[in-house]
GROMACS .gro file of C-alpha atoms in nm:
model
  510
    1TRP     CA    1  -5.039   2.508   0.325
    2GLN     CA    2  -5.404   2.557   0.221
    3GLY     CA    3  -5.321   2.783  -0.073
    4THR     CA    4  -5.232   2.686  -0.429
    5GLY     CA    5  -5.125   2.322  -0.438
    6GLY     CA    6  -5.184   2.266  -0.069
    7PHE     CA    7  -4.951   2.049   0.137
    8ALA     CA    8  -4.699   1.849  -0.073
    9PRO     CA    9  -4.813   1.998  -0.407
   10TYR     CA   10  -4.598   1.759  -0.611
   11GLY     CA   11  -4.711   1.446  -0.428
   12MET     CA   12  -4.494   1.164  -0.304
   13THR     CA   13  -4.273   1.184  -0.612
   14GLY     CA   14  -4.185   1.542  -0.524
   15VAL     CA   15  -4.113   1.445  -0.163
   16VAL     CA   16  -3.872   1.171  -0.271
   17ALA     CA   17  -3.705   1.397  -0.527
   18GLY     CA   18  -3.656   1.667  -0.264
   19ALA     CA   19  -3.518   1.415  -0.015
   20ALA     CA   20  -3.271   1.286  -0.276
   21THR     CA   21  -3.152   1.639  -0.353
   22CYS     CA   22  -3.121   1.735   0.015
   23PHE     CA   23  -2.940   1.415   0.111
   24TYR     CA   24  -2.617   1.616   0.119
   25ALA     CA   25  -2.732   1.732   0.461
   26PHE     CA   26  -2.636   1.388   0.593
   27VAL     CA   27  -2.295   1.377   0.428
   28GLY     CA   28  -2.100   1.456   0.746
   29PHE     CA   29  -2.215   1.162   0.954
   30ASP     CA   30  -1.949   0.933   0.811
   31SER     CA   31  -1.706   1.137   1.020
   32ILE     CA   32  -1.842   0.956   1.326
   33ALA     CA   33  -1.766   0.614   1.178
   34THR     CA   34  -1.427   0.737   1.055
   35ALA     CA   35  -1.332   0.828   1.412
   36SER     CA   36  -1.444   0.492   1.556
   37GLU     CA   37  -1.083   0.378   1.605
   38GLU     CA   38  -1.034   0.668   1.846
   39ALA     CA   39  -1.343   0.584   2.056
   40ARG     CA   40  -1.304   0.414   2.394
   41ASP     CA   41  -1.615   0.201   2.357
   42PRO     CA   42  -1.727   0.204   1.991
   43THR     CA   43  -2.005  -0.051   2.049
   44ARG     CA   44  -2.186   0.201   2.269
   45SER     CA   45  -2.060   0.542   2.165
   46ILE     CA   46  -2.081   0.511   1.784
   47PRO     CA   47  -2.455   0.422   1.770
   48ILE     CA   48  -2.543   0.685   2.030
   49ALA     CA   49  -2.343   0.957   1.854
   50THR     CA   50  -2.492   0.867   1.515
   51LEU     CA   51  -2.855   0.850   1.630
   52VAL     CA   52  -2.840   1.163   1.846
   53SER     CA   53  -2.667   1.379   1.585
   54MET     CA   54  -2.889   1.256   1.299
   55GLY     CA   55  -3.200   1.306   1.511
   56VAL     CA   56  -3.110   1.663   1.603
   57VAL     CA   57  -3.023   1.757   1.245
   58THR     CA   58  -3.334   1.593   1.099
   59ILE     CA   59  -3.567   1.767   1.345
   60ALA     CA   60  -3.393   2.098   1.274
   61TYR     CA   61  -3.437   2.058   0.899
   62VAL     CA   62  -3.804   1.964   0.935
   63LEU     CA   63  -3.874   2.264   1.155
   64VAL     CA   64  -3.689   2.505   0.925
   65GLY     CA   65  -3.870   2.367   0.620
   66ALA     CA   66  -4.207   2.398   0.791
   67THR     CA   67  -4.132   2.753   0.904
   68LEU     CA   68  -4.015   2.859   0.558
   69THR     CA   69  -4.320   2.722   0.374
   70LEU     CA   70  -4.552   2.880   0.631
   71MET     CA   71  -4.385   3.220   0.594
   72VAL     CA   72  -4.375   3.219   0.212
   73PRO     CA   73  -4.574   3.008  -0.039
   74TYR     CA   74  -4.358   2.736  -0.193
   75ASN     CA   75  -4.376   2.887  -0.543
   76GLU     CA   76  -4.247   3.224  -0.416
   77ILE     CA   77  -3.940   3.096  -0.229
   78HIS     CA   78  -3.616   3.255  -0.348
   79ILE     CA   79  -3.388   2.966  -0.445
   80ALA     CA   80  -3.052   3.136  -0.384
   81SER     CA   81  -3.135   3.275  -0.038
   82ALA     CA   82  -3.456   3.119   0.087
   83LEU     CA   83  -3.462   3.210   0.457
   84PRO     CA   84  -3.315   3.564   0.437
   85ASP     CA   85  -3.555   3.653   0.156
   86ALA     CA   86  -3.849   3.506   0.351
   87PHE     CA   87  -3.770   3.727   0.652
   88ALA     CA   88  -3.729   4.027   0.424
   89ALA     CA   89  -4.067   3.956   0.261
   90ASN     CA   90  -4.223   3.968   0.609
   91HIS     CA   91  -4.037   4.293   0.694
   92VAL     CA   92  -3.814   4.133   0.959
   93TYR     CA   93  -3.489   4.273   0.825
   94TRP     CA   94  -3.274   4.218   1.133
   95ALA     CA   95  -3.345   3.844   1.117
   96LYS     CA   96  -3.232   3.845   0.754
   97TYR     CA   97  -2.878   3.941   0.852
   98VAL     CA   98  -2.870   3.707   1.153
   99VAL     CA   99  -2.972   3.413   0.935
  100SER     CA  100  -2.714   3.508   0.672
  101ILE     CA  101  -2.435   3.510   0.930
  102GLY     CA  102  -2.560   3.178   1.068
  103ALA     CA  103  -2.556   3.029   0.717
  104LEU     CA  104  -2.194   3.130   0.671
  105CYS     CA  105  -2.105   2.974   1.006
  106GLY     CA  106  -2.293   2.658   0.915
  107MET     CA  107  -2.116   2.622   0.580
  108THR     CA  108  -1.781   2.679   0.749
  109THR     CA  109  -1.861   2.406   1.002
  110THR     CA  110  -1.958   2.170   0.721
  111LEU     CA  111  -1.630   2.239   0.542
  112PHE     CA  112  -1.432   2.161   0.856
  113GLY     CA  113  -1.635   1.844   0.908
  114CYS     CA  114  -1.564   1.724   0.555
  115LEU     CA  115  -1.197   1.818   0.577
  116PHE     CA  116  -1.176   1.615   0.899
  117SER     CA  117  -1.294   1.289   0.745
  118LEU     CA  118  -1.164   1.319   0.388
  119PRO     CA  119  -0.789   1.315   0.469
  120ARG     CA  120  -0.839   1.029   0.713
  121CYS     CA  121  -1.026   0.824   0.451
  122ALA     CA  122  -0.749   0.892   0.200
  123TYR     CA  123  -0.488   0.805   0.465
  124ALA     CA  124  -0.657   0.472   0.540
  125MET     CA  125  -0.678   0.390   0.169
  126ALA     CA  126  -0.313   0.481   0.122
  127CYS     CA  127  -0.216   0.254   0.412
  128ASP     CA  128  -0.410  -0.026   0.240
  129GLY     CA  129  -0.226   0.039  -0.086
  130LEU     CA  130  -0.533   0.163  -0.276
  131LEU     CA  131  -0.390   0.514  -0.311
  132PHE     CA  132  -0.035   0.639  -0.346
  133SER     CA  133   0.186   0.563  -0.046
  134TRP     CA  134   0.302   0.923  -0.001
  135LEU     CA  135  -0.054   1.014   0.102
  136ALA     CA  136   0.002   0.804   0.417
  137LYS     CA  137   0.312   0.998   0.524
  138VAL     CA  138   0.261   1.139   0.874
  139SER     CA  139   0.438   1.451   0.995
  140GLU     CA  140   0.681   1.387   1.279
  141LYS     CA  141   0.593   1.718   1.440
  142THR     CA  142   0.214   1.726   1.422
  143LYS     CA  143   0.148   1.350   1.385
  144LEU     CA  144  -0.097   1.431   1.103
  145PRO     CA  145  -0.092   1.358   0.727
  146ILE     CA  146  -0.018   1.722   0.637
  147LEU     CA  147   0.037   1.663   0.264
  148ASN     CA  148  -0.282   1.462   0.245
  149MET     CA  149  -0.479   1.739   0.416
  150MET     CA  150  -0.334   2.008   0.185
  151ILE     CA  151  -0.425   1.815  -0.130
  152SER     CA  152  -0.776   1.744   0.001
  153GLY     CA  153  -0.833   2.112   0.081
  154LEU     CA  154  -0.702   2.234  -0.257
  155MET     CA  155  -0.915   1.985  -0.450
  156SER     CA  156  -1.224   2.084  -0.252
  157ALA     CA  157  -1.160   2.452  -0.322
  158PHE     CA  158  -1.106   2.387  -0.694
  159ILE     CA  159  -1.431   2.191  -0.728
  160ALA     CA  160  -1.620   2.465  -0.543
  161LEU     CA  161  -1.471   2.719  -0.785
  162ILE     CA  162  -1.587   2.556  -1.111
  163PHE     CA  163  -1.935   2.429  -1.004
  164ASP     CA  164  -2.238   2.625  -0.887
  165ILE     CA  165  -2.428   2.538  -0.571
  166GLU     CA  166  -2.707   2.338  -0.740
  167LYS     CA  167  -2.466   2.105  -0.920
  168LEU     CA  168  -2.252   2.065  -0.609
  169VAL     CA  169  -2.555   1.972  -0.399
  170GLU     CA  170  -2.668   1.700  -0.639
  171PHE     CA  171  -2.309   1.584  -0.690
  172MET     CA  172  -2.259   1.545  -0.316
  173SER     CA  173  -2.594   1.372  -0.281
  174ILE     CA  174  -2.530   1.110  -0.549
  175GLY     CA  175  -2.178   1.048  -0.419
  176THR     CA  176  -2.302   1.000  -0.065
  177LEU     CA  177  -2.589   0.775  -0.173
  178MET     CA  178  -2.359   0.560  -0.386
  179ALA     CA  179  -2.101   0.532  -0.107
  180TYR     CA  180  -2.366   0.430   0.147
  181THR     CA  181  -2.502   0.175  -0.102
  182ILE     CA  182  -2.158   0.019  -0.147
  183VAL     CA  183  -2.103   0.012   0.229
  184SER     CA  184  -2.439  -0.161   0.284
  185ALA     CA  185  -2.360  -0.424   0.022
  186SER     CA  186  -2.013  -0.478   0.169
  187VAL     CA  187  -2.157  -0.529   0.518
  188ILE     CA  188  -2.372  -0.816   0.392
  189ILE     CA  189  -2.097  -0.978   0.184
  190LEU     CA  190  -1.838  -0.964   0.464
  191ARG     CA  191  -2.083  -1.085   0.729
  192TYR     CA  192  -2.153  -1.398   0.523
  193GLN     CA  193  -1.790  -1.480   0.442
  194PRO     CA  194  -1.604  -1.767   0.614
  195GLN     CA  195  -1.382  -1.655   0.897
  196HIS     CA  196  -1.059  -1.746   0.717
  197LYS     CA  197  -1.153  -1.517   0.426
  198CYS     CA  198  -1.221  -1.208   0.635
  199HIS     CA  199  -0.847  -1.135   0.681
  200ILE     CA  200  -0.907  -1.022   1.040
  201LYS     CA  201  -0.611  -1.114   1.260
  202ILE     CA  202  -0.700  -1.198   1.619
  203ALA     CA  203  -0.441  -1.037   1.845
  204GLY     CA  204  -0.623  -1.056   2.175
  205GLU     CA  205  -0.964  -1.089   2.332
  206GLY     CA  206  -1.226  -0.836   2.415
  207GLY     CA  207  -1.260  -0.573   2.148
  208THR     CA  208  -1.477  -0.348   2.361
  209GLY     CA  209  -1.217  -0.076   2.371
  210SER     CA  210  -1.247  -0.034   2.747
  211SER     CA  211  -0.872  -0.072   2.810
  212GLU     CA  212  -0.603   0.175   2.719
  213VAL     CA  213  -0.466  -0.058   2.452
  214PRO     CA  214  -0.603  -0.002   2.099
  215PRO     CA  215  -0.901  -0.240   2.068
  216THR     CA  216  -0.847  -0.561   1.876
  217PRO     CA  217  -1.071  -0.587   1.572
  218ALA     CA  218  -1.243  -0.915   1.648
  219THR     CA  219  -1.266  -1.214   1.880
  220PRO     CA  220  -1.365  -1.558   1.756
  221TYR     CA  221  -1.615  -1.783   1.922
  222PRO     CA  222  -1.471  -2.092   2.092
  223PRO     CA  223  -1.419  -2.384   1.853
  224GLU     CA  224  -1.701  -2.632   1.826
  225GLU     CA  225  -1.659  -2.986   1.946
  226GLU     CA  226  -1.624  -3.255   1.684
  227GLY     CA  227  -1.963  -3.376   1.569
  228ASN     CA  228  -2.136  -3.056   1.688
  229ARG     CA  229  -1.998  -2.821   1.426
  230GLN     CA  230  -2.198  -2.510   1.345
  231PRO     CA  231  -2.199  -2.388   0.982
  232ASP     CA  232  -1.938  -2.125   0.902
  233GLY     CA  233  -2.015  -1.794   0.738
  234GLY     CA  234  -2.173  -1.827   0.396
  235GLU     CA  235  -2.276  -2.189   0.444
  236LEU     CA  236  -2.636  -2.304   0.433
  237LYS     CA  237  -2.813  -2.348   0.763
  238SER     CA  238  -2.876  -2.713   0.844
  239ARG     CA  239  -3.253  -2.690   0.804
  240TYR     CA  240  -3.217  -2.534   0.458
  241ASP     CA  241  -2.993  -2.796   0.299
  242TRP     CA  242  -3.256  -2.851   0.029
  243VAL     CA  243  -3.167  -2.508  -0.116
  244SER     CA  244  -2.845  -2.663  -0.251
  245LEU     CA  245  -3.061  -2.865  -0.492
  246VAL     CA  246  -3.170  -2.534  -0.649
  247VAL     CA  247  -2.848  -2.330  -0.648
  248GLY     CA  248  -2.607  -2.625  -0.657
  249LYS     CA  249  -2.300  -2.683  -0.445
  250GLN     CA  250  -2.127  -2.348  -0.427
  251GLU     CA  251  -1.831  -2.206  -0.240
  252ALA     CA  252  -1.919  -2.054   0.096
  253GLY     CA  253  -2.027  -1.694   0.057
  254ARG     CA  254  -2.062  -1.696  -0.322
  255VAL     CA  255  -2.441  -1.735  -0.330
  256VAL     CA  256  -2.481  -1.445  -0.086
  257CYS     CA  257  -2.249  -1.228  -0.293
  258TRP     CA  258  -2.445  -1.289  -0.613
  259SER     CA  259  -2.773  -1.243  -0.426
  260VAL     CA  260  -2.659  -0.896  -0.318
  261VAL     CA  261  -2.564  -0.812  -0.677
  262VAL     CA  262  -2.903  -0.932  -0.805
  263PHE     CA  263  -3.087  -0.742  -0.531
  264THR     CA  264  -2.904  -0.420  -0.620
  265MET     CA  265  -2.962  -0.450  -0.994
  266VAL     CA  266  -3.328  -0.547  -0.957
  267SER     CA  267  -3.383  -0.260  -0.712
  268ALA     CA  268  -3.245  -0.018  -0.972
  269ALA     CA  269  -3.469  -0.168  -1.242
  270LEU     CA  270  -3.778  -0.153  -1.021
  271CYS     CA  271  -3.714   0.207  -0.916
  272LEU     CA  272  -3.658   0.313  -1.278
  273LEU     CA  273  -3.978   0.137  -1.379
  274VAL     CA  274  -4.179   0.310  -1.107
  275GLN     CA  275  -4.022   0.647  -1.188
  276TYR     CA  276  -4.051   0.649  -1.567
  277GLY     CA  277  -4.276   0.360  -1.672
  278MET     CA  278  -4.574   0.365  -1.439
  279GLY     CA  279  -4.859   0.607  -1.377
  280ASP     CA  280  -5.176   0.560  -1.180
  281VAL     CA  281  -5.362   0.231  -1.217
  282ARG     CA  282  -5.641   0.252  -1.471
  283PRO     CA  283  -5.966   0.328  -1.282
  284ASN     CA  284  -6.181   0.112  -1.509
  285GLN     CA  285  -5.987  -0.189  -1.384
  286LEU     CA  286  -6.090  -0.115  -1.026
  287LEU     CA  287  -6.431   0.057  -1.043
  288HIS     CA  288  -6.760  -0.048  -1.198
  289ASP     CA  289  -6.988   0.195  -1.374
  290ASP     CA  290  -7.229   0.221  -1.080
  291GLN     CA  291  -6.943   0.309  -0.847
  292LEU     CA  292  -6.824   0.577  -1.088
  293GLN     CA  293  -7.172   0.731  -1.097
  294GLU     CA  294  -7.190   0.730  -0.718
  295MET     CA  295  -6.848   0.897  -0.703
  296ARG     CA  296  -6.968   1.159  -0.953
  297GLN     CA  297  -7.255   1.258  -0.727
  298MET     CA  298  -7.077   1.251  -0.391
  299TYR     CA  299  -6.721   1.352  -0.488
  300PRO     CA  300  -6.726   1.551  -0.812
  301ALA     CA  301  -6.367   1.674  -0.779
  302LEU     CA  302  -6.239   1.320  -0.729
  303TYR     CA  303  -6.449   1.200  -1.023
  304GLU     CA  304  -6.295   1.460  -1.256
  305ASN     CA  305  -5.947   1.359  -1.144
  306VAL     CA  306  -6.025   0.991  -1.212
  307MET     CA  307  -6.160   1.070  -1.556
  308ARG     CA  308  -5.852   1.272  -1.640
  309LYS     CA  309  -5.630   0.979  -1.542
  310MET     CA  310  -5.839   0.749  -1.757
  311ASP     CA  311  -5.784   0.975  -2.056
  312ASP     CA  312  -5.408   0.976  -1.992
  313GLY     CA  313  -5.403   0.598  -2.024
  314GLY     CA  314  -5.262   0.514  -1.679
  315THR     CA  315  -5.023   0.227  -1.628
  316GLN     CA  316  -4.989  -0.039  -1.894
  317ASP     CA  317  -5.048  -0.401  -1.801
  318TRP     CA  318  -4.693  -0.502  -1.893
  319ALA     CA  319  -4.554  -0.249  -1.644
  320ILE     CA  320  -4.763  -0.397  -1.362
  321VAL     CA  321  -4.654  -0.752  -1.448
  322LEU     CA  322  -4.291  -0.644  -1.467
  323ALA     CA  323  -4.315  -0.466  -1.131
  324VAL     CA  324  -4.459  -0.781  -0.970
  325PHE     CA  325  -4.180  -0.989  -1.127
  326PHE     CA  326  -3.911  -0.753  -0.994
  327SER     CA  327  -4.069  -0.758  -0.648
  328ALA     CA  328  -4.064  -1.139  -0.649
  329LEU     CA  329  -3.694  -1.135  -0.743
  330LEU     CA  330  -3.620  -0.900  -0.452
  331ILE     CA  331  -3.799  -1.133  -0.209
  332ALA     CA  332  -3.616  -1.436  -0.352
  333ALA     CA  333  -3.275  -1.268  -0.321
  334THR     CA  334  -3.350  -1.168   0.038
  335GLY     CA  335  -3.459  -1.524   0.120
  336LEU     CA  336  -3.142  -1.671  -0.031
  337ILE     CA  337  -2.931  -1.448   0.190
  338CYS     CA  338  -3.129  -1.529   0.504
  339VAL     CA  339  -3.097  -1.908   0.464
  340HIS     CA  340  -2.718  -1.882   0.490
  341SER     CA  341  -2.535  -1.850   0.820
  342GLN     CA  342  -2.328  -1.554   0.926
  343ASN     CA  343  -1.971  -1.587   1.045
  344ARG     CA  344  -1.933  -1.583   1.420
  345ILE     CA  345  -1.665  -1.318   1.457
  346LYS     CA  346  -1.738  -1.073   1.737
  347LEU     CA  347  -1.654  -0.727   1.608
  348SER     CA  348  -1.610  -0.425   1.831
  349PHE     CA  349  -1.904  -0.268   1.645
  350SER     CA  350  -2.138  -0.439   1.399
  351VAL     CA  351  -2.458  -0.343   1.216
  352PRO     CA  352  -2.770  -0.494   1.377
  353PHE     CA  353  -3.044  -0.685   1.195
  354VAL     CA  354  -2.829  -0.800   0.904
  355PRO     CA  355  -2.928  -0.845   0.621
  356LEU     CA  356  -3.260  -0.657   0.654
  357VAL     CA  357  -3.117  -0.316   0.751
  358PRO     CA  358  -2.846  -0.309   0.479
  359LEU     CA  359  -3.090  -0.434   0.214
  360ALA     CA  360  -3.343  -0.165   0.307
  361SER     CA  361  -3.062   0.090   0.289
  362ILE     CA  362  -2.964  -0.028  -0.060
  363PHE     CA  363  -3.322  -0.002  -0.189
  364CYS     CA  364  -3.387   0.342  -0.037
  365ASN     CA  365  -3.058   0.484  -0.164
  366ILE     CA  366  -3.126   0.363  -0.518
  367ALA     CA  367  -3.480   0.503  -0.501
  368PHE     CA  368  -3.332   0.841  -0.412
  369MET     CA  369  -3.067   0.827  -0.684
  370VAL     CA  370  -3.312   0.766  -0.970
  371HIS     CA  371  -3.484   1.095  -0.882
  372LEU     CA  372  -3.169   1.301  -0.940
  373ASN     CA  373  -3.095   1.504  -1.252
  374PRO     CA  374  -2.965   1.294  -1.547
  375MET     CA  375  -2.672   1.535  -1.591
  376THR     CA  376  -2.571   1.454  -1.235
  377TRP     CA  377  -2.534   1.092  -1.343
  378VAL     CA  378  -2.310   1.202  -1.632
  379ARG     CA  379  -2.080   1.394  -1.398
  380PHE     CA  380  -2.079   1.104  -1.156
  381ALA     CA  381  -1.983   0.863  -1.436
  382VAL     CA  382  -1.683   1.081  -1.524
  383TRP     CA  383  -1.574   1.092  -1.159
  384MET     CA  384  -1.616   0.715  -1.120
  385THR     CA  385  -1.411   0.658  -1.437
  386ILE     CA  386  -1.122   0.854  -1.287
  387GLY     CA  387  -1.147   0.655  -0.963
  388LEU     CA  388  -1.156   0.320  -1.146
  389LEU     CA  389  -0.852   0.416  -1.352
  390VAL     CA  390  -0.658   0.491  -1.033
  391TYR     CA  391  -0.768   0.159  -0.884
  392PHE     CA  392  -0.691  -0.064  -1.182
  393CYS     CA  393  -0.366   0.114  -1.271
  394TYR     CA  394  -0.227   0.141  -0.917
  395GLY     CA  395  -0.448   0.024  -0.631
  396ILE     CA  396  -0.512  -0.332  -0.746
  397HIS     CA  397  -0.137  -0.395  -0.779
  398HIS     CA  398  -0.041  -0.249  -0.439
  399SER     CA  399  -0.339  -0.358  -0.231
  400ARG     CA  400  -0.259  -0.509   0.110
  401GLU     CA  401  -0.605  -0.662   0.147
  402SER     CA  402  -0.470  -1.014   0.205
  403GLU     CA  403  -0.236  -0.906   0.486
  404PRO     CA  404  -0.366  -0.968   0.843
  405LEU     CA  405  -0.389  -0.611   0.971
  406SER     CA  406  -0.551  -0.507   1.297
  407SER     CA  407  -0.693  -0.172   1.396
  408TYR     CA  408  -0.369  -0.109   1.587
  409THR     CA  409  -0.137  -0.160   1.291
  410THR     CA  410  -0.343   0.072   1.070
  411LEU     CA  411  -0.251   0.357   1.304
  412LEU     CA  412   0.121   0.298   1.242
  413PRO     CA  413   0.319   0.430   0.945
  414PRO     CA  414   0.323   0.183   0.653
  415GLY     CA  415   0.675   0.049   0.724
  416GLU     CA  416   0.615  -0.018   1.093
  417ALA     CA  417   0.266  -0.154   1.024
  418ALA     CA  418   0.406  -0.410   0.780
  419ALA     CA  419   0.669  -0.524   1.031
  420SER     CA  420   0.410  -0.545   1.308
  421SER     CA  421   0.165  -0.745   1.095
  422SER     CA  422   0.431  -0.994   0.986
  423THR     CA  423   0.543  -1.045   1.345
  424THR     CA  424   0.183  -1.095   1.460
  425ALA     CA  425   0.121  -1.349   1.187
  426ALA     CA  426   0.434  -1.542   1.283
  427GLY     CA  427   0.334  -1.540   1.649
  428GLY     CA  428  -0.016  -1.659   1.560
  429GLU     CA  429   0.116  -1.963   1.376
  430GLY     CA  430   0.337  -2.063   1.662
  431ALA     CA  431   0.075  -2.005   1.929
  432GLY     CA  432  -0.155  -2.280   1.818
  433SER     CA  433  -0.063  -2.506   2.109
  434ASP     CA  434  -0.122  -2.242   2.375
  435GLU     CA  435  -0.484  -2.158   2.461
  436THR     CA  436  -0.390  -1.836   2.652
  437GLU     CA  437  -0.369  -1.508   2.459
  438THR     CA  438  -0.158  -1.211   2.564
  439THR     CA  439  -0.367  -0.911   2.662
  440ASP     CA  440  -0.120  -0.722   2.882
  441PRO     CA  441  -0.073  -0.363   2.751
  442ASP     CA  442   0.300  -0.361   2.819
  443THR     CA  443   0.344  -0.688   2.635
  444ILE     CA  444   0.148  -0.571   2.330
  445THR     CA  445   0.334  -0.241   2.313
  446THR     CA  446   0.671  -0.409   2.349
  447THR     CA  447   0.586  -0.659   2.077
  448ALA     CA  448   0.486  -0.383   1.838
  449THR     CA  449   0.796  -0.169   1.897
  450THR     CA  450   1.055  -0.449   1.897
  451SER     CA  451   0.922  -0.662   1.613
  452ALA     CA  452   1.227  -0.604   1.395
  453ALA     CA  453   1.468  -0.699   1.674
  454ALA     CA  454   1.270  -1.011   1.758
  455SER     CA  455   1.273  -1.134   1.399
  456SER     CA  456   1.652  -1.082   1.370
  457THR     CA  457   1.732  -1.279   1.687
  458SER     CA  458   1.490  -1.568   1.633
  459THR     CA  459   1.753  -1.767   1.437
  460VAL     CA  460   2.013  -1.728   1.714
  461VAL     CA  461   1.766  -1.841   1.981
  462SER     CA  462   1.671  -2.149   1.781
  463ALA     CA  463   2.037  -2.246   1.739
  464MET     CA  464   2.102  -2.205   2.114
  465GLN     CA  465   1.801  -2.420   2.202
  466SER     CA  466   1.917  -2.695   1.968
  467THR     CA  467   2.269  -2.693   2.116
  468LEU     CA  468   2.141  -2.705   2.475
  469SER     CA  469   1.911  -2.997   2.387
  470GLN     CA  470   2.201  -3.198   2.243
  471VAL     CA  471   2.426  -3.129   2.544
  472THR     CA  472   2.153  -3.228   2.790
  473SER     CA  473   2.087  -3.554   2.607
  474LYS     CA  474   2.455  -3.646   2.618
  475MET     CA  475   2.480  -3.565   2.991
  476VAL     CA  476   2.177  -3.780   3.076
  477ALA     CA  477   2.316  -4.067   2.872
  478SER     CA  478   2.649  -4.054   3.057
  479LEU     CA  479   2.494  -4.077   3.407
  480PRO     CA  480   2.576  -4.396   3.605
  481ALA     CA  481   2.310  -4.664   3.615
  482THR     CA  482   2.287  -4.635   3.996
  483LEU     CA  483   2.170  -4.274   3.975
  484LYS     CA  484   1.915  -4.359   3.711
  485GLY     CA  485   1.773  -4.639   3.925
  486LYS     CA  486   1.722  -4.414   4.223
  487GLY     CA  487   1.462  -4.218   4.031
  488ALA     CA  488   1.212  -4.502   4.084
  489GLY     CA  489   1.212  -4.437   4.459
  490TYR     CA  490   1.059  -4.096   4.421
  491GLY     CA  491   0.737  -4.219   4.261
  492GLY     CA  492   0.540  -4.210   4.589
  493LEU     CA  493   0.597  -3.842   4.670
  494ASP     CA  494   0.293  -3.625   4.736
  495GLU     CA  495   0.206  -3.456   4.406
  496THR     CA  496  -0.039  -3.216   4.567
  497SER     CA  497   0.237  -3.018   4.735
  498ASP     CA  498   0.425  -2.998   4.407
  499LYS     CA  499   0.119  -2.862   4.228
  500THR     CA  500   0.060  -2.611   4.507
  501ALA     CA  501   0.414  -2.486   4.479
  502LEU     CA  502   0.379  -2.458   4.102
  503THR     CA  503   0.054  -2.262   4.137
  504ASP     CA  504   0.213  -2.022   4.383
  505THR     CA  505   0.494  -1.961   4.138
  506ASP     CA  506   0.284  -1.941   3.818
  507PRO     CA  507  -0.089  -1.869   3.855
  508GLN     CA  508  -0.155  -2.023   3.513
  509GLY     CA  509  -0.008  -2.354   3.627
  510ARG     CA  510   0.252  -2.362   3.356
   0.00000   0.00000   0.00000
């Protein structure tokens, strides 16, 4: 590290460019989030699994990078086989073959990790109507989307056949960075939407996943008393009502949505400006002549570097002003988001410190992406065009986004899931007068499996209830007046004993 170039020979720009290229190393961690529906306690297990696995992998990469650059100077590293060639250069030939075998095992593990999450992502999108419905077909024998897995594997093999490793690495990096950017933006937008726009159907309480029943996606807070209403998601906090004079009266959640869009676009503009439009600040703007002379005597190497930067011209004044303007826009967009209230839906797992963590993620991801090869952006644009064509030609017309689906119904085949969601919605409308929700596992399972039968017999039950009501009314009307009058003599009975008997029969007092 003390040889030619020293430590970090390309400076901070080189560090960021290398991190953007090597971001593919973190592509497999979305498998943890993809499997969150199968976790018993996602609120606890998902963060622990993510942090532990990312920590181990990051430390391993740092140690391997440090070892490699200490064994071989950075400008002599063999690009195609860095570690095996480094061991061979130091005459440790047995380690060369061990590392090569380990690399093959590592790549195989990565392939299995990607092929675990990719079919499940495609299956979830097909269940939502964004992809073709036959991709959601589950095998009766294996209970897996076999056709989906076969297509995912064949496409992965074909892409690996026509691209070399360098293009694949950058392609995976830009795809992962863009996906994580979209997820971060979606987290903010959904968190600041009103509850009725989130399309999350409340089927029970809890959501911790501790029971054997599939966890319900969300649980609402108790309703506020009249006159003490808290602002819903996307509405201005009470102490920031004056902001409406600036942005006007807008629909709940719209200002936050546009603020996220502005933050993303301004972040891209600022990162591009820093990458391609700014150099070092002109030294003559910061140092007086006497300071330069003192630097020349005490630090001659630093003085020569400063003079060379002065000859290059440094950063223009307009670039500095534009960077300050973009920074002010980022702060303003962040402030606009923070003055709005979040919806109060308790999810089984939610991102902490919203909106700061997602906004920081958006900015860092964009900063990484602008350091990638321009040809990578061209390939990514072609891939995105294909995806948008599929969405606008098929997905947008078959999307089930407005249907109230829970995490339980997404695990069912599309036909059964639709029947279950319609039955749940009907039960939710009729349950408005009852404060108690059903959380019994047997009851939930029975409701899901007999939804079709329940909907077909609802008309018959309603007709029977109407007939019984009419017969009862006629019988009461035909009673003799003497029997009706005797009812007044029972007004002094002890009601406590009646309530006790009722409680013994029905613990809920119904």
